[in-house]
């Protein structure tokens, strides 16, 4: 089992910045991929960004150039730096961990990001 705990959500004005963190604990094995997904009200959950242990990254087109994902492998923590935030970025952001050998994936409980003036 892998436990994921997100933090850093909140209310921010359009154009502002926010940093999300996700700490993983439990049965952490290599290789793995960690990432962020989000779900806006009335919409399906969608990919935001992922990062491998070798720091290969993948971003949704909607966040490229505005969001940056990073990780600290020693602390099993992944971060999402969000800037130039837009109201359409409002969503619950979920942390995800995938064991690349078994394919098992785990989710955090989510953290709410609200972009509003």
XYZ file of N, CA and C in Angstrom:
351
model
N 0.831 -1.203 0.000
C 0.000 0.000 0.000
C 0.863 1.248 0.000
N 0.356 2.250 -0.677
C 1.023 3.545 -0.729
C 0.031 4.604 -0.262
N 0.477 5.447 0.630
C -0.359 6.538 1.099
C 0.176 7.847 0.512
N -0.742 8.677 0.048
C -0.383 9.954 -0.554
C -1.131 11.068 0.172
N -0.403 12.068 0.596
C -1.022 13.183 1.311
C -0.662 14.483 0.612
N -1.687 15.147 0.089
C -1.487 16.417 -0.603
C -1.618 17.594 0.356
N -0.985 18.683 -0.003
C -1.123 19.922 0.757
C -0.843 21.095 -0.174
N -1.285 22.279 0.251
C -0.961 23.498 -0.489
C -2.096 24.124 -1.265
N -3.248 23.487 -1.291
C -4.377 24.081 -1.995
C -4.900 25.312 -1.289
N -5.803 26.017 -1.959
C -6.395 27.198 -1.353
C -7.012 28.113 -2.378
N -7.326 29.315 -1.924
C -7.927 30.335 -2.779
C -6.845 31.285 -3.273
N -6.843 31.539 -4.568
C -5.853 32.442 -5.154
C -6.529 33.264 -6.235
N -6.065 34.481 -6.419
C -6.635 35.347 -7.448
C -6.112 34.974 -8.824
N -6.873 35.272 -9.859
C -6.379 35.040 -11.228
C -5.031 35.725 -11.432
N -4.126 34.990 -12.082
C -2.778 35.496 -12.292
C -1.828 35.156 -11.172
N -2.348 34.618 -10.097
C -1.528 34.283 -8.944
C -0.824 32.946 -9.070
N -0.124 32.595 -7.996
C 0.648 31.361 -7.968
C 0.316 30.547 -6.731
N 0.574 29.261 -6.842
C 0.325 28.343 -5.737
C 1.249 27.143 -5.907
N 1.659 26.546 -4.801
C 2.506 25.363 -4.840
C 1.841 24.225 -4.084
N 1.673 23.116 -4.788
C 1.128 21.910 -4.185
C 2.252 20.938 -3.863
N 2.062 20.192 -2.780
C 3.012 19.153 -2.401
C 2.264 17.852 -2.162
N 2.952 16.752 -2.394
C 2.374 15.437 -2.137
C 3.473 14.536 -1.601
N 3.254 14.043 -0.395
C 4.213 13.142 0.234
C 3.698 11.718 0.158
N 4.530 10.837 -0.360
C 4.188 9.428 -0.469
C 4.879 8.636 0.634
N 4.179 7.644 1.145
C 4.749 6.770 2.163
C 4.205 5.358 1.962
N 4.873 4.406 2.599
C 4.435 3.034 2.472
C 5.351 2.249 1.553
N 4.761 1.406 0.718
C 5.529 0.507 -0.159
C 5.928 1.226 -1.443
N 6.947 2.051 -1.312
C 7.452 2.807 -2.457
C 8.544 2.006 -3.137
N 8.349 1.689 -4.409
C 9.324 0.922 -5.157
C 9.681 1.638 -6.450
N 10.846 1.278 -6.956
C 11.280 1.788 -8.259
C 11.102 0.701 -9.302
N 10.823 1.071 -10.535
C 10.559 2.434 -11.002
C 9.107 2.856 -10.747
N 8.910 4.132 -10.627
C 7.552 4.620 -10.424
C 7.361 5.962 -11.117
N 6.134 6.341 -11.242
C 5.766 7.635 -11.795
C 4.842 8.317 -10.805
N 5.087 9.580 -10.559
C 4.179 10.351 -9.715
C 3.615 11.490 -10.532
N 2.437 11.929 -10.162
C 1.837 12.985 -10.953
C 0.661 13.653 -10.286
N 0.121 14.603 -10.993
C -1.040 15.362 -10.545
C -2.146 15.283 -11.583
N -3.346 15.089 -11.086
C -4.544 15.111 -11.900
C -5.502 16.093 -11.248
N -6.517 16.513 -11.988
C -7.494 17.416 -11.386
C -8.898 17.102 -11.893
N -9.851 17.476 -11.073
C -11.251 17.274 -11.448
C -12.032 18.518 -11.082
N -12.532 19.188 -12.102
C -13.364 20.369 -11.911
C -14.810 19.937 -11.717
N -15.621 20.775 -11.108
C -17.039 20.427 -10.893
C -17.727 20.065 -12.208
N -18.380 18.928 -12.220
C -19.120 18.497 -13.391
C -18.283 17.946 -14.514
N -16.983 17.801 -14.276
C -16.093 17.302 -15.333
C -15.370 16.045 -14.870
N -14.786 15.344 -15.831
C -14.031 14.148 -15.506
C -12.633 14.522 -15.017
N -12.032 13.596 -14.287
C -10.662 13.803 -13.828
C -9.735 13.819 -15.044
N -8.772 14.739 -15.041
C -7.862 14.861 -16.177
C -6.426 14.979 -15.705
N -5.533 14.571 -16.598
C -4.101 14.672 -16.319
C -3.673 16.127 -16.262
N -2.826 16.446 -15.287
C -2.180 17.759 -15.249
C -0.707 17.595 -15.631
N 0.001 16.753 -14.897
C 1.423 16.554 -15.168
C 1.902 15.286 -14.472
N 2.909 14.645 -15.057
C 3.539 13.488 -14.439
C 5.048 13.631 -14.505
N 5.726 12.897 -13.622
C 7.187 12.937 -13.596
C 7.716 11.585 -13.151
N 8.724 11.092 -13.850
C 9.360 9.839 -13.474
C 10.491 10.113 -12.484
N 11.072 9.033 -11.965
C 12.195 9.188 -11.049
C 13.394 9.832 -11.728
N 13.507 9.633 -13.018
C 14.589 10.261 -13.782
C 14.207 11.669 -14.221
N 13.043 12.120 -13.730
C 12.572 13.485 -13.956
C 12.181 13.756 -15.401
N 11.726 12.731 -16.074
C 11.081 12.921 -17.364
C 9.658 13.374 -17.084
N 9.243 14.469 -17.731
C 7.951 15.063 -17.411
C 6.994 15.033 -18.588
N 5.721 15.133 -18.257
C 4.656 15.187 -19.249
C 3.595 16.147 -18.722
N 3.122 17.051 -19.587
C 2.147 18.052 -19.163
C 0.925 18.056 -20.077
N -0.205 18.387 -19.499
C -1.379 18.674 -20.309
C -1.131 19.972 -21.070
N -1.643 20.050 -22.274
C -1.436 21.256 -23.091
C -1.944 22.504 -22.376
N -2.999 22.348 -21.610
C -3.634 23.499 -20.967
C -2.769 24.145 -19.884
N -1.743 23.428 -19.411
C -0.922 23.967 -18.326
C 0.528 24.187 -18.740
N 0.887 23.794 -19.935
C 2.275 23.962 -20.383
C 2.687 25.428 -20.329
N 3.864 25.653 -19.790
C 4.365 27.016 -19.668
C 3.893 27.739 -18.424
N 2.916 27.178 -17.733
C 2.402 27.819 -16.512
C 2.670 26.976 -15.265
N 2.633 25.663 -15.417
C 2.827 24.759 -14.293
C 4.175 24.041 -14.444
N 4.771 23.707 -13.316
C 6.012 22.948 -13.326
C 5.948 21.859 -12.256
N 6.204 20.627 -12.676
C 6.216 19.508 -11.742
C 7.652 19.155 -11.416
N 7.881 18.787 -10.158
C 9.210 18.372 -9.734
C 9.058 17.333 -8.636
N 10.161 16.687 -8.286
C 10.088 15.697 -7.229
C 11.391 15.609 -6.467
N 11.277 15.167 -5.233
C 12.423 14.877 -4.380
C 12.384 13.377 -4.126
N 13.217 12.641 -4.828
C 13.177 11.182 -4.723
C 13.547 10.706 -3.319
N 14.456 11.393 -2.676
C 14.878 10.982 -1.336
C 13.737 11.085 -0.330
N 12.826 12.032 -0.560
C 11.704 12.236 0.361
C 10.387 11.729 -0.206
N 10.453 11.086 -1.381
C 9.227 10.563 -2.021
C 8.135 11.627 -2.079
N 8.529 12.793 -2.504
C 7.607 13.923 -2.547
C 7.580 14.515 -3.953
N 6.400 14.885 -4.391
C 6.232 15.527 -5.687
C 5.586 16.892 -5.469
N 5.989 17.831 -6.298
C 5.507 19.199 -6.174
C 4.872 19.658 -7.484
N 3.969 20.611 -7.372
C 3.405 21.238 -8.564
C 3.402 22.742 -8.327
N 4.263 23.434 -9.075
C 4.312 24.895 -9.014
C 3.362 25.420 -10.070
N 2.363 26.163 -9.632
C 1.352 26.676 -10.541
C 1.445 28.200 -10.590
N 1.546 28.748 -11.761
C 1.600 30.197 -11.908
C 0.642 30.636 -13.004
N 0.435 31.943 -13.089
C -0.510 32.507 -14.064
C -1.835 31.754 -14.011
N -2.297 31.534 -12.817
C -3.511 30.731 -12.633
C -4.733 31.420 -13.214
N -5.618 30.587 -13.759
C -6.846 31.053 -14.397
C -8.051 30.461 -13.664
N -9.194 31.101 -13.769
C -10.387 30.529 -13.122
C -10.663 29.092 -13.562
N -10.327 28.778 -14.803
C -10.564 27.414 -15.293
C -9.604 26.387 -14.691
N -8.627 26.831 -13.914
C -7.758 25.900 -13.197
C -8.399 25.452 -11.884
N -9.527 26.045 -11.538
C -10.226 25.660 -10.320
C -10.641 24.197 -10.382
N -10.234 23.435 -9.388
C -10.504 22.001 -9.367
C -9.958 21.400 -8.077
N -10.325 20.169 -7.840
C -9.655 19.377 -6.811
C -8.467 18.705 -7.488
N -7.309 18.899 -6.918
C -6.069 18.346 -7.478
C -5.689 17.088 -6.694
N -5.467 16.020 -7.437
C -5.162 14.725 -6.837
C -3.739 14.309 -7.181
N -3.061 13.777 -6.189
C -1.741 13.206 -6.388
C -1.898 11.734 -6.772
N -1.027 11.267 -7.643
C -1.084 9.891 -8.127
C 0.292 9.252 -8.104
N 0.331 7.976 -7.766
C 1.574 7.197 -7.772
C 1.318 5.912 -8.547
N 2.213 5.585 -9.459
C 2.087 4.345 -10.221
C 3.378 3.538 -10.092
N 3.220 2.303 -9.692
C 4.332 1.356 -9.698
C 4.454 0.833 -11.130
N 5.542 1.113 -11.766
C 5.676 0.796 -13.196
C 5.900 -0.692 -13.446
N 6.183 -1.459 -12.414
C 6.346 -2.902 -12.599
C 4.996 -3.605 -12.501
N 4.243 -3.300 -11.473
C 2.967 -3.978 -11.252
C 1.782 -3.268 -11.894
N 1.964 -1.971 -12.190
C 0.857 -1.207 -12.738
C -0.120 -0.700 -11.691
N 0.130 -1.048 -10.432
C -0.762 -0.592 -9.360
C -0.649 0.921 -9.213
N -1.792 1.567 -9.071
C -1.732 3.002 -8.846
C -2.534 3.394 -7.608
N -2.155 4.491 -7.017
C -2.740 4.979 -5.784
C -3.044 6.468 -5.928
N -4.059 6.892 -5.156
C -4.501 8.279 -5.220
C -4.532 8.908 -3.835
N -4.231 10.184 -3.797
C -4.445 10.949 -2.594
C -5.908 11.356 -2.508
N -6.265 12.022 -1.403
C -7.654 12.425 -1.204
C -7.982 13.732 -1.917
N -6.969 14.432 -2.364
C -7.191 15.655 -3.125
C -7.082 16.913 -2.299
N -6.734 17.994 -2.981
C -6.679 19.307 -2.355
C -7.346 20.314 -3.302
N -8.190 21.161 -2.751
C -8.973 22.075 -3.571
C -8.189 23.336 -3.896
N -8.173 23.664 -5.180
C -7.587 24.922 -5.653
C -8.709 25.743 -6.264
N -8.901 26.933 -5.748
C -9.934 27.825 -6.253
C -9.278 29.102 -6.758
N -9.503 29.406 -8.023
C -8.947 30.621 -8.620
C -10.108 31.582 -8.866
N -10.138 32.620 -8.086
C -11.269 33.547 -8.156
C -10.871 34.895 -7.572
N -11.474 35.932 -8.108
C -11.236 37.268 -7.573
C -12.305 37.622 -6.540
